[in-house]
Amino acid sequence: MKLERLVIAEQVARALAAHRGVVALETTVVTHGLPHPKGLEVAAAMEACVIAAGAEPATIGVMDGRVRVGLAREELARLADTPGVVKLNLSNLAARLAAGGAGSTTVAATMLAAHHAGIRVFATGGIGGVHRGVERTDDVSADLTALARIPVAVVCAGAKSILDLPRTVERLETLGVPIYGYRCDEFPAFWRRSSGIALDQRFDDLGLLAAAIREHWSLGTGTGVVVANPVPAAHELDELAYDRAMARALERVEKQGIRGRAVTPAILEAIQEATGGRATASNIALLEHNATVAAGLAVELASVVTDG
């Protein structure tokens, strides 16, 4: 990425120079993931969680053809109010930058920007993955491409459970992307704490988790790391209610012939409606929890540099 396209906020640059923990945060959750102005409120809450855990937040978005790392509150509000703001991933980011436009960053685009800025930890809700019906559509999220190419640790509540989770986990393994469970033995399913898919590695201590991530990066494979961090138990969706909501959501998508990038937001909207807002509360809880864990991890990773 050209240096003139990357603008790092002063407070983030100072934290990086001082080898403090820094956590990247995305902006798609603000513009598309939650209803306005709830997205802005949650973005502020996530930043507060990062700060409370001893790290520096760096919310990332695109404005005026520049990738901005560490958006100020007023800049984030401006992005949220931009009509028709575009979700940016690895395939459309360059065109948006060249056009001098604005956009919110997905998991993939946030990972790329964080890596160029020197940030090693990123907190999000859930990663994208292999979509249901992939044998017909070949629909696989660019998040998996980013994880295969960009050495950033992504703290998430697994993958969104609207996806084909067994295939998603299998694809990550094929790509050489480790999935480390933080205080869990199974891959989380976003609103649900478990998917029934066993993980190879569990860590109950952030220091040991950081050591494993550093060791992985020292191998030079160039891949990211998924840190699977389940939604807090108090905010997990009831299994029966979730299954019913998911069935209704999938039925709606099939009937309306929704395809491609429109599938995920359509399913998420249907599930929010079916659960009477409980899915939104769960989403917010897991976002804030991931931000807290990511901050602790960032501090641990930075401590080696500082101590050394």
PDB file of C-alpha atoms in Angstrom:
ATOM      1  CA  MET A   1       0.000   0.000   0.000  1.00  0.00           C
ATOM      2  CA  LYS A   2       1.364   3.423  -0.950  1.00  0.00           C
ATOM      3  CA  LEU A   3       2.367   5.445   2.088  1.00  0.00           C
ATOM      4  CA  GLU A   4       0.328   8.437   0.940  1.00  0.00           C
ATOM      5  CA  ARG A   5      -2.804   6.258   0.983  1.00  0.00           C
ATOM      6  CA  LEU A   6      -2.277   5.241   4.628  1.00  0.00           C
ATOM      7  CA  VAL A   7      -3.003   7.820   7.329  1.00  0.00           C
ATOM      8  CA  ILE A   8      -2.230   6.706  10.878  1.00  0.00           C
ATOM      9  CA  ALA A   9      -3.723   8.816  13.666  1.00  0.00           C
ATOM     10  CA  GLU A  10      -1.221  10.447  15.978  1.00  0.00           C
ATOM     11  CA  GLN A  11      -2.280   8.530  19.095  1.00  0.00           C
ATOM     12  CA  VAL A  12      -2.019   5.210  17.239  1.00  0.00           C
ATOM     13  CA  ALA A  13       1.384   6.103  15.802  1.00  0.00           C
ATOM     14  CA  ARG A  14       2.640   7.017  19.284  1.00  0.00           C
ATOM     15  CA  ALA A  15       1.408   3.725  20.730  1.00  0.00           C
ATOM     16  CA  LEU A  16       3.094   1.738  17.962  1.00  0.00           C
ATOM     17  CA  ALA A  17       6.352   3.670  18.357  1.00  0.00           C
ATOM     18  CA  ALA A  18       6.279   2.982  22.100  1.00  0.00           C
ATOM     19  CA  HIS A  19       5.629  -0.748  21.461  1.00  0.00           C
ATOM     20  CA  ARG A  20       2.302  -0.619  23.240  1.00  0.00           C
ATOM     21  CA  GLY A  21      -0.533  -2.974  22.417  1.00  0.00           C
ATOM     22  CA  VAL A  22      -2.759  -1.730  19.595  1.00  0.00           C
ATOM     23  CA  VAL A  23      -6.025  -3.328  18.429  1.00  0.00           C
ATOM     24  CA  ALA A  24      -7.496  -2.777  14.973  1.00  0.00           C
ATOM     25  CA  LEU A  25     -11.280  -2.420  14.726  1.00  0.00           C
ATOM     26  CA  GLU A  26     -13.406  -2.553  11.585  1.00  0.00           C
ATOM     27  CA  THR A  27     -16.085  -0.120  10.401  1.00  0.00           C
ATOM     28  CA  THR A  28     -18.515  -2.416   8.567  1.00  0.00           C
ATOM     29  CA  VAL A  29     -20.169  -3.097  11.918  1.00  0.00           C
ATOM     30  CA  VAL A  30     -20.919   0.645  12.076  1.00  0.00           C
ATOM     31  CA  THR A  31     -22.269   1.087   8.559  1.00  0.00           C
ATOM     32  CA  HIS A  32     -23.883  -2.279   7.848  1.00  0.00           C
ATOM     33  CA  GLY A  33     -23.710  -4.625  10.831  1.00  0.00           C
ATOM     34  CA  LEU A  34     -25.977  -2.790  13.272  1.00  0.00           C
ATOM     35  CA  PRO A  35     -28.827  -0.288  12.850  1.00  0.00           C
ATOM     36  CA  HIS A  36     -27.918   3.411  13.020  1.00  0.00           C
ATOM     37  CA  PRO A  37     -26.981   4.886  15.493  1.00  0.00           C
ATOM     38  CA  LYS A  38     -26.413   1.645  17.418  1.00  0.00           C
ATOM     39  CA  GLY A  39     -23.344   0.912  15.296  1.00  0.00           C
ATOM     40  CA  LEU A  40     -21.677   4.141  16.402  1.00  0.00           C
ATOM     41  CA  GLU A  41     -22.484   3.416  20.042  1.00  0.00           C
ATOM     42  CA  VAL A  42     -21.003  -0.073  19.823  1.00  0.00           C
ATOM     43  CA  ALA A  43     -17.872   1.223  18.056  1.00  0.00           C
ATOM     44  CA  ALA A  44     -17.327   3.649  20.941  1.00  0.00           C
ATOM     45  CA  ALA A  45     -17.949   0.870  23.468  1.00  0.00           C
ATOM     46  CA  MET A  46     -15.424  -1.412  21.761  1.00  0.00           C
ATOM     47  CA  GLU A  47     -12.807   1.343  21.827  1.00  0.00           C
ATOM     48  CA  ALA A  48     -13.548   1.853  25.531  1.00  0.00           C
ATOM     49  CA  CYS A  49     -13.084  -1.894  26.168  1.00  0.00           C
ATOM     50  CA  VAL A  50      -9.695  -1.817  24.428  1.00  0.00           C
ATOM     51  CA  ILE A  51      -8.566   1.188  26.447  1.00  0.00           C
ATOM     52  CA  ALA A  52      -9.796  -0.327  29.724  1.00  0.00           C
ATOM     53  CA  ALA A  53      -7.695  -3.441  29.022  1.00  0.00           C
ATOM     54  CA  GLY A  54      -4.556  -1.355  28.523  1.00  0.00           C
ATOM     55  CA  ALA A  55      -4.277  -1.098  24.733  1.00  0.00           C
ATOM     56  CA  GLU A  56      -4.846   1.553  22.061  1.00  0.00           C
ATOM     57  CA  PRO A  57      -7.834   1.176  19.703  1.00  0.00           C
ATOM     58  CA  ALA A  58      -7.393   1.852  15.987  1.00  0.00           C
ATOM     59  CA  THR A  59     -10.715   1.954  14.171  1.00  0.00           C
ATOM     60  CA  ILE A  60     -10.092   1.683  10.427  1.00  0.00           C
ATOM     61  CA  GLY A  61     -12.069   3.101   7.506  1.00  0.00           C
ATOM     62  CA  VAL A  62     -11.634   4.796   4.147  1.00  0.00           C
ATOM     63  CA  MET A  63     -12.339   8.498   3.716  1.00  0.00           C
ATOM     64  CA  ASP A  64     -11.443  10.802   0.830  1.00  0.00           C
ATOM     65  CA  GLY A  65      -9.418   8.077  -0.853  1.00  0.00           C
ATOM     66  CA  ARG A  66      -7.266   7.430   2.213  1.00  0.00           C
ATOM     67  CA  VAL A  67      -7.126   4.441   4.537  1.00  0.00           C
ATOM     68  CA  ARG A  68      -7.435   6.001   7.966  1.00  0.00           C
ATOM     69  CA  VAL A  69      -6.116   4.013  10.908  1.00  0.00           C
ATOM     70  CA  GLY A  70      -7.513   5.450  14.121  1.00  0.00           C
ATOM     71  CA  LEU A  71     -10.677   7.308  13.149  1.00  0.00           C
ATOM     72  CA  ALA A  72     -11.770  10.089  15.473  1.00  0.00           C
ATOM     73  CA  ARG A  73     -15.350  10.025  16.746  1.00  0.00           C
ATOM     74  CA  GLU A  74     -16.475  12.766  14.346  1.00  0.00           C
ATOM     75  CA  GLU A  75     -14.823  10.988  11.398  1.00  0.00           C
ATOM     76  CA  LEU A  76     -16.608   7.763  12.284  1.00  0.00           C
ATOM     77  CA  ALA A  77     -19.935   9.616  12.481  1.00  0.00           C
ATOM     78  CA  ARG A  78     -19.269  11.177   9.078  1.00  0.00           C
ATOM     79  CA  LEU A  79     -18.564   7.759   7.584  1.00  0.00           C
ATOM     80  CA  ALA A  80     -21.745   6.342   9.105  1.00  0.00           C
ATOM     81  CA  ASP A  81     -23.777   9.206   7.623  1.00  0.00           C
ATOM     82  CA  THR A  82     -22.305   8.794   4.123  1.00  0.00           C
ATOM     83  CA  PRO A  83     -25.161   7.803   1.768  1.00  0.00           C
ATOM     84  CA  GLY A  84     -24.659   4.414   0.143  1.00  0.00           C
ATOM     85  CA  VAL A  85     -21.337   3.813   1.863  1.00  0.00           C
ATOM     86  CA  VAL A  86     -19.556   0.834   0.304  1.00  0.00           C
ATOM     87  CA  LYS A  87     -18.296  -2.264   2.134  1.00  0.00           C
ATOM     88  CA  LEU A  88     -14.660  -2.641   1.127  1.00  0.00           C
ATOM     89  CA  ASN A  89     -12.827  -5.929   0.743  1.00  0.00           C
ATOM     90  CA  LEU A  90      -9.687  -7.033  -1.081  1.00  0.00           C
ATOM     91  CA  SER A  91     -11.300  -6.831  -4.518  1.00  0.00           C
ATOM     92  CA  ASN A  92     -12.828  -3.338  -4.456  1.00  0.00           C
ATOM     93  CA  LEU A  93     -10.536  -1.435  -2.063  1.00  0.00           C
ATOM     94  CA  ALA A  94      -8.078  -0.197  -4.691  1.00  0.00           C
ATOM     95  CA  ALA A  95     -10.784   1.158  -6.985  1.00  0.00           C
ATOM     96  CA  ARG A  96     -12.362   3.061  -4.106  1.00  0.00           C
ATOM     97  CA  LEU A  97      -9.033   4.570  -3.113  1.00  0.00           C
ATOM     98  CA  ALA A  98      -8.279   5.588  -6.691  1.00  0.00           C
ATOM     99  CA  ALA A  99     -11.684   7.268  -6.970  1.00  0.00           C
ATOM    100  CA  GLY A 100     -11.058   9.249  -3.776  1.00  0.00           C
ATOM    101  CA  GLY A 101     -14.141   7.777  -2.169  1.00  0.00           C
ATOM    102  CA  ALA A 102     -15.232   6.529   1.237  1.00  0.00           C
ATOM    103  CA  GLY A 103     -16.010   3.073   2.529  1.00  0.00           C
ATOM    104  CA  SER A 104     -16.198   0.840   5.559  1.00  0.00           C
ATOM    105  CA  THR A 105     -13.672  -1.940   5.967  1.00  0.00           C
ATOM    106  CA  THR A 106     -14.620  -5.603   6.175  1.00  0.00           C
ATOM    107  CA  VAL A 107     -12.536  -8.181   8.021  1.00  0.00           C
ATOM    108  CA  ALA A 108     -10.301  -8.679   4.973  1.00  0.00           C
ATOM    109  CA  ALA A 109      -9.720  -4.985   4.274  1.00  0.00           C
ATOM    110  CA  THR A 110      -9.173  -4.225   7.967  1.00  0.00           C
ATOM    111  CA  MET A 111      -6.556  -6.975   8.199  1.00  0.00           C
ATOM    112  CA  LEU A 112      -4.719  -5.542   5.198  1.00  0.00           C
ATOM    113  CA  ALA A 113      -4.718  -2.001   6.568  1.00  0.00           C
ATOM    114  CA  ALA A 114      -3.709  -3.165  10.047  1.00  0.00           C
ATOM    115  CA  HIS A 115      -0.774  -5.130   8.640  1.00  0.00           C
ATOM    116  CA  HIS A 116       0.504  -2.155   6.646  1.00  0.00           C
ATOM    117  CA  ALA A 117       0.204   0.003   9.767  1.00  0.00           C
ATOM    118  CA  GLY A 118       2.155  -2.489  11.877  1.00  0.00           C
ATOM    119  CA  ILE A 119      -0.821  -3.641  13.973  1.00  0.00           C
ATOM    120  CA  ARG A 120      -0.846  -7.350  14.800  1.00  0.00           C
ATOM    121  CA  VAL A 121      -4.207  -7.859  16.543  1.00  0.00           C
ATOM    122  CA  PHE A 122      -7.715  -7.234  15.245  1.00  0.00           C
ATOM    123  CA  ALA A 123     -11.065  -7.671  17.020  1.00  0.00           C
ATOM    124  CA  THR A 124     -14.269  -8.358  15.130  1.00  0.00           C
ATOM    125  CA  GLY A 125     -17.574 -10.170  15.644  1.00  0.00           C
ATOM    126  CA  GLY A 126     -17.228 -13.198  13.426  1.00  0.00           C
ATOM    127  CA  ILE A 127     -15.213 -13.962  10.323  1.00  0.00           C
ATOM    128  CA  GLY A 128     -16.749 -14.811   6.965  1.00  0.00           C
ATOM    129  CA  GLY A 129     -16.223 -18.254   5.501  1.00  0.00           C
ATOM    130  CA  VAL A 130     -17.635 -20.895   3.200  1.00  0.00           C
ATOM    131  CA  HIS A 131     -21.301 -20.235   2.452  1.00  0.00           C
ATOM    132  CA  ARG A 132     -24.018 -22.849   2.579  1.00  0.00           C
ATOM    133  CA  GLY A 133     -24.659 -24.279  -0.867  1.00  0.00           C
ATOM    134  CA  VAL A 134     -21.071 -23.606  -1.927  1.00  0.00           C
ATOM    135  CA  GLU A 135     -21.225 -26.618  -4.237  1.00  0.00           C
ATOM    136  CA  ARG A 136     -23.717 -24.618  -6.343  1.00  0.00           C
ATOM    137  CA  THR A 137     -22.478 -21.048  -5.870  1.00  0.00           C
ATOM    138  CA  ASP A 138     -18.736 -21.334  -5.089  1.00  0.00           C
ATOM    139  CA  ASP A 139     -19.382 -18.488  -2.616  1.00  0.00           C
ATOM    140  CA  VAL A 140     -16.443 -18.185  -0.218  1.00  0.00           C
ATOM    141  CA  SER A 141     -15.665 -15.047   1.786  1.00  0.00           C
ATOM    142  CA  ALA A 142     -12.565 -12.999   1.019  1.00  0.00           C
ATOM    143  CA  ASP A 143     -11.892 -13.137   4.767  1.00  0.00           C
ATOM    144  CA  LEU A 144     -10.390 -16.593   4.256  1.00  0.00           C
ATOM    145  CA  THR A 145      -8.147 -15.258   1.492  1.00  0.00           C
ATOM    146  CA  ALA A 146      -6.956 -12.509   3.816  1.00  0.00           C
ATOM    147  CA  LEU A 147      -6.285 -14.961   6.633  1.00  0.00           C
ATOM    148  CA  ALA A 148      -4.202 -17.063   4.254  1.00  0.00           C
ATOM    149  CA  ARG A 149      -2.069 -14.086   3.212  1.00  0.00           C
ATOM    150  CA  ILE A 150      -1.888 -11.570   6.057  1.00  0.00           C
ATOM    151  CA  PRO A 151      -0.166 -12.273   9.417  1.00  0.00           C
ATOM    152  CA  VAL A 152      -2.674 -10.686  11.791  1.00  0.00           C
ATOM    153  CA  ALA A 153      -4.345 -12.344  14.781  1.00  0.00           C
ATOM    154  CA  VAL A 154      -8.126 -12.064  14.492  1.00  0.00           C
ATOM    155  CA  VAL A 155     -10.107 -12.361  17.724  1.00  0.00           C
ATOM    156  CA  CYS A 156     -13.657 -13.416  16.887  1.00  0.00           C
ATOM    157  CA  ALA A 157     -16.629 -15.456  18.064  1.00  0.00           C
ATOM    158  CA  GLY A 158     -15.827 -18.013  15.384  1.00  0.00           C
ATOM    159  CA  ALA A 159     -17.573 -17.596  12.041  1.00  0.00           C
ATOM    160  CA  LYS A 160     -21.097 -16.387  11.523  1.00  0.00           C
ATOM    161  CA  SER A 161     -23.313 -19.401  12.076  1.00  0.00           C
ATOM    162  CA  ILE A 162     -25.238 -18.708   8.886  1.00  0.00           C
ATOM    163  CA  LEU A 163     -22.225 -20.212   7.081  1.00  0.00           C
ATOM    164  CA  ASP A 164     -21.166 -23.784   6.446  1.00  0.00           C
ATOM    165  CA  LEU A 165     -19.026 -24.045   9.570  1.00  0.00           C
ATOM    166  CA  PRO A 166     -17.499 -27.519   9.000  1.00  0.00           C
ATOM    167  CA  ARG A 167     -16.346 -26.476   5.534  1.00  0.00           C
ATOM    168  CA  THR A 168     -15.081 -23.139   6.883  1.00  0.00           C
ATOM    169  CA  VAL A 169     -12.938 -24.828   9.523  1.00  0.00           C
ATOM    170  CA  GLU A 170     -11.686 -27.349   6.979  1.00  0.00           C
ATOM    171  CA  ARG A 171     -10.769 -24.575   4.526  1.00  0.00           C
ATOM    172  CA  LEU A 172      -8.826 -22.696   7.204  1.00  0.00           C
ATOM    173  CA  GLU A 173      -6.876 -25.861   7.974  1.00  0.00           C
ATOM    174  CA  THR A 174      -6.138 -26.363   4.274  1.00  0.00           C
ATOM    175  CA  LEU A 175      -4.877 -22.771   4.036  1.00  0.00           C
ATOM    176  CA  GLY A 176      -2.556 -23.295   7.010  1.00  0.00           C
ATOM    177  CA  VAL A 177      -4.419 -20.869   9.256  1.00  0.00           C
ATOM    178  CA  PRO A 178      -4.388 -22.058  12.886  1.00  0.00           C
ATOM    179  CA  ILE A 179      -7.520 -21.740  15.000  1.00  0.00           C
ATOM    180  CA  TYR A 180      -6.673 -21.279  18.661  1.00  0.00           C
ATOM    181  CA  GLY A 181      -9.549 -21.588  21.103  1.00  0.00           C
ATOM    182  CA  TYR A 182      -9.440 -19.114  23.960  1.00  0.00           C
ATOM    183  CA  ARG A 183     -11.026 -20.906  26.903  1.00  0.00           C
ATOM    184  CA  CYS A 184     -13.023 -23.144  24.573  1.00  0.00           C
ATOM    185  CA  ASP A 185     -12.623 -26.644  23.088  1.00  0.00           C
ATOM    186  CA  GLU A 186     -14.978 -26.206  20.138  1.00  0.00           C
ATOM    187  CA  PHE A 187     -15.271 -23.695  17.323  1.00  0.00           C
ATOM    188  CA  PRO A 188     -17.800 -21.022  18.358  1.00  0.00           C
ATOM    189  CA  ALA A 189     -20.840 -20.348  16.186  1.00  0.00           C
ATOM    190  CA  PHE A 190     -21.205 -16.595  16.707  1.00  0.00           C
ATOM    191  CA  TRP A 191     -24.469 -16.346  18.693  1.00  0.00           C
ATOM    192  CA  ARG A 192     -23.900 -19.878  19.972  1.00  0.00           C
ATOM    193  CA  ARG A 193     -20.899 -20.785  22.118  1.00  0.00           C
ATOM    194  CA  SER A 194     -20.258 -24.041  20.317  1.00  0.00           C
ATOM    195  CA  SER A 195     -20.704 -25.575  16.879  1.00  0.00           C
ATOM    196  CA  GLY A 196     -19.766 -29.115  17.855  1.00  0.00           C
ATOM    197  CA  ILE A 197     -16.543 -28.836  15.828  1.00  0.00           C
ATOM    198  CA  ALA A 198     -13.543 -29.740  18.002  1.00  0.00           C
ATOM    199  CA  LEU A 199     -10.464 -27.517  17.995  1.00  0.00           C
ATOM    200  CA  ASP A 200      -6.906 -28.814  18.126  1.00  0.00           C
ATOM    201  CA  GLN A 201      -5.611 -26.171  20.516  1.00  0.00           C
ATOM    202  CA  ARG A 202      -7.085 -24.526  23.589  1.00  0.00           C
ATOM    203  CA  PHE A 203      -5.461 -21.758  25.637  1.00  0.00           C
ATOM    204  CA  ASP A 204      -6.670 -20.491  28.993  1.00  0.00           C
ATOM    205  CA  ASP A 205      -3.856 -17.979  29.464  1.00  0.00           C
ATOM    206  CA  LEU A 206      -3.247 -14.982  27.192  1.00  0.00           C
ATOM    207  CA  GLY A 207       0.498 -15.175  27.719  1.00  0.00           C
ATOM    208  CA  LEU A 208       0.630 -18.750  26.426  1.00  0.00           C
ATOM    209  CA  LEU A 209      -1.689 -17.834  23.563  1.00  0.00           C
ATOM    210  CA  ALA A 210       0.595 -14.943  22.585  1.00  0.00           C
ATOM    211  CA  ALA A 211       3.608 -17.269  22.700  1.00  0.00           C
ATOM    212  CA  ALA A 212       1.918 -19.708  20.300  1.00  0.00           C
ATOM    213  CA  ILE A 213       1.011 -16.895  17.909  1.00  0.00           C
ATOM    214  CA  ARG A 214       4.565 -15.527  17.925  1.00  0.00           C
ATOM    215  CA  GLU A 215       5.889 -19.024  17.272  1.00  0.00           C
ATOM    216  CA  HIS A 216       3.507 -19.471  14.359  1.00  0.00           C
ATOM    217  CA  TRP A 217       4.586 -16.184  12.787  1.00  0.00           C
ATOM    218  CA  SER A 218       8.248 -17.106  13.267  1.00  0.00           C
ATOM    219  CA  LEU A 219       7.691 -20.037  10.890  1.00  0.00           C
ATOM    220  CA  GLY A 220       7.317 -17.551   8.060  1.00  0.00           C
ATOM    221  CA  THR A 221       4.149 -19.032   6.578  1.00  0.00           C
ATOM    222  CA  GLY A 222       2.645 -15.563   6.189  1.00  0.00           C
ATOM    223  CA  THR A 223      -0.804 -16.557   7.419  1.00  0.00           C
ATOM    224  CA  GLY A 224      -3.023 -14.991  10.016  1.00  0.00           C
ATOM    225  CA  VAL A 225      -4.309 -16.678  13.162  1.00  0.00           C
ATOM    226  CA  VAL A 226      -7.927 -17.113  14.253  1.00  0.00           C
ATOM    227  CA  VAL A 227      -8.451 -16.682  17.992  1.00  0.00           C
ATOM    228  CA  ALA A 228     -11.837 -18.252  18.694  1.00  0.00           C
ATOM    229  CA  ASN A 229     -13.486 -16.511  21.646  1.00  0.00           C
ATOM    230  CA  PRO A 230     -17.090 -17.588  22.398  1.00  0.00           C
ATOM    231  CA  VAL A 231     -19.917 -15.177  23.139  1.00  0.00           C
ATOM    232  CA  PRO A 232     -20.331 -14.717  26.920  1.00  0.00           C
ATOM    233  CA  ALA A 233     -22.613 -17.420  28.297  1.00  0.00           C
ATOM    234  CA  ALA A 234     -25.143 -14.900  29.611  1.00  0.00           C
ATOM    235  CA  HIS A 235     -25.698 -13.567  26.089  1.00  0.00           C
ATOM    236  CA  GLU A 236     -25.811 -16.831  24.135  1.00  0.00           C
ATOM    237  CA  LEU A 237     -28.961 -17.315  22.060  1.00  0.00           C
ATOM    238  CA  ASP A 238     -31.263 -20.142  23.065  1.00  0.00           C
ATOM    239  CA  GLU A 239     -30.592 -23.088  20.757  1.00  0.00           C
ATOM    240  CA  LEU A 240     -34.210 -23.785  19.825  1.00  0.00           C
ATOM    241  CA  ALA A 241     -35.034 -20.130  19.180  1.00  0.00           C
ATOM    242  CA  TYR A 242     -31.884 -19.768  17.123  1.00  0.00           C
ATOM    243  CA  ASP A 243     -32.597 -22.856  15.015  1.00  0.00           C
ATOM    244  CA  ARG A 244     -36.107 -21.598  14.247  1.00  0.00           C
ATOM    245  CA  ALA A 245     -34.826 -18.136  13.344  1.00  0.00           C
ATOM    246  CA  MET A 246     -32.141 -19.579  11.091  1.00  0.00           C
ATOM    247  CA  ALA A 247     -34.618 -21.803   9.260  1.00  0.00           C
ATOM    248  CA  ARG A 248     -36.893 -18.832   8.585  1.00  0.00           C
ATOM    249  CA  ALA A 249     -33.980 -16.689   7.446  1.00  0.00           C
ATOM    250  CA  LEU A 250     -32.671 -19.303   5.006  1.00  0.00           C
ATOM    251  CA  GLU A 251     -36.163 -19.832   3.635  1.00  0.00           C
ATOM    252  CA  ARG A 252     -36.550 -16.097   2.979  1.00  0.00           C
ATOM    253  CA  VAL A 253     -33.229 -15.892   1.151  1.00  0.00           C
ATOM    254  CA  GLU A 254     -34.103 -18.882  -1.024  1.00  0.00           C
ATOM    255  CA  LYS A 255     -37.568 -17.581  -1.885  1.00  0.00           C
ATOM    256  CA  GLN A 256     -36.302 -14.100  -2.752  1.00  0.00           C
ATOM    257  CA  GLY A 257     -33.414 -15.459  -4.810  1.00  0.00           C
ATOM    258  CA  ILE A 258     -30.829 -13.439  -2.897  1.00  0.00           C
ATOM    259  CA  ARG A 259     -27.250 -14.159  -3.953  1.00  0.00           C
ATOM    260  CA  GLY A 260     -23.648 -13.000  -3.446  1.00  0.00           C
ATOM    261  CA  ARG A 261     -22.794 -10.197  -1.032  1.00  0.00           C
ATOM    262  CA  ALA A 262     -26.474  -9.592  -0.259  1.00  0.00           C
ATOM    263  CA  VAL A 263     -26.933 -13.018   1.377  1.00  0.00           C
ATOM    264  CA  THR A 264     -25.258 -12.341   4.724  1.00  0.00           C
ATOM    265  CA  PRO A 265     -27.010  -9.030   5.550  1.00  0.00           C
ATOM    266  CA  ALA A 266     -30.368 -10.489   4.461  1.00  0.00           C
ATOM    267  CA  ILE A 267     -29.995 -13.508   6.740  1.00  0.00           C
ATOM    268  CA  LEU A 268     -28.757 -11.406   9.639  1.00  0.00           C
ATOM    269  CA  GLU A 269     -31.724  -9.045   9.286  1.00  0.00           C
ATOM    270  CA  ALA A 270     -34.164 -11.946   9.241  1.00  0.00           C
ATOM    271  CA  ILE A 271     -32.610 -13.478  12.354  1.00  0.00           C
ATOM    272  CA  GLN A 272     -32.738 -10.154  14.208  1.00  0.00           C
ATOM    273  CA  GLU A 273     -36.439  -9.906  13.415  1.00  0.00           C
ATOM    274  CA  ALA A 274     -37.172 -13.506  14.378  1.00  0.00           C
ATOM    275  CA  THR A 275     -35.422 -13.231  17.757  1.00  0.00           C
ATOM    276  CA  GLY A 276     -37.048  -9.954  18.735  1.00  0.00           C
ATOM    277  CA  GLY A 277     -33.757  -8.137  19.081  1.00  0.00           C
ATOM    278  CA  ARG A 278     -32.064 -10.794  21.217  1.00  0.00           C
ATOM    279  CA  ALA A 279     -29.608 -11.474  18.403  1.00  0.00           C
ATOM    280  CA  THR A 280     -28.586  -7.803  18.414  1.00  0.00           C
ATOM    281  CA  ALA A 281     -27.922  -7.874  22.156  1.00  0.00           C
ATOM    282  CA  SER A 282     -25.860 -11.041  21.735  1.00  0.00           C
ATOM    283  CA  ASN A 283     -23.940  -9.485  18.844  1.00  0.00           C
ATOM    284  CA  ILE A 284     -23.054  -6.419  20.897  1.00  0.00           C
ATOM    285  CA  ALA A 285     -21.938  -8.520  23.864  1.00  0.00           C
ATOM    286  CA  LEU A 286     -19.605 -10.670  21.792  1.00  0.00           C
ATOM    287  CA  LEU A 287     -18.135  -7.628  20.007  1.00  0.00           C
ATOM    288  CA  GLU A 288     -17.253  -5.986  23.304  1.00  0.00           C
ATOM    289  CA  HIS A 289     -15.918  -9.251  24.734  1.00  0.00           C
ATOM    290  CA  ASN A 290     -13.715  -9.775  21.684  1.00  0.00           C
ATOM    291  CA  ALA A 291     -12.371  -6.232  21.990  1.00  0.00           C
ATOM    292  CA  THR A 292     -11.392  -6.875  25.610  1.00  0.00           C
ATOM    293  CA  VAL A 293      -9.658 -10.171  24.846  1.00  0.00           C
ATOM    294  CA  ALA A 294      -7.912  -8.695  21.800  1.00  0.00           C
ATOM    295  CA  ALA A 295      -6.562  -5.851  23.925  1.00  0.00           C
ATOM    296  CA  GLY A 296      -5.133  -8.286  26.464  1.00  0.00           C
ATOM    297  CA  LEU A 297      -3.554 -10.287  23.661  1.00  0.00           C
ATOM    298  CA  ALA A 298      -2.088  -7.154  22.063  1.00  0.00           C
ATOM    299  CA  VAL A 299      -0.526  -6.165  25.383  1.00  0.00           C
ATOM    300  CA  GLU A 300       1.016  -9.634  25.754  1.00  0.00           C
ATOM    301  CA  LEU A 301       2.423  -9.580  22.216  1.00  0.00           C
ATOM    302  CA  ALA A 302       3.826  -6.093  22.697  1.00  0.00           C
ATOM    303  CA  SER A 303       5.415  -6.976  26.036  1.00  0.00           C
ATOM    304  CA  VAL A 304       7.996  -9.203  24.382  1.00  0.00           C
ATOM    305  CA  VAL A 305       9.207  -6.303  22.250  1.00  0.00           C
ATOM    306  CA  THR A 306       9.237  -4.012  25.271  1.00  0.00           C
ATOM    307  CA  ASP A 307      10.995  -6.509  27.541  1.00  0.00           C
ATOM    308  CA  GLY A 308      13.491  -7.409  24.849  1.00  0.00           C
TER     309      GLY A 308
END
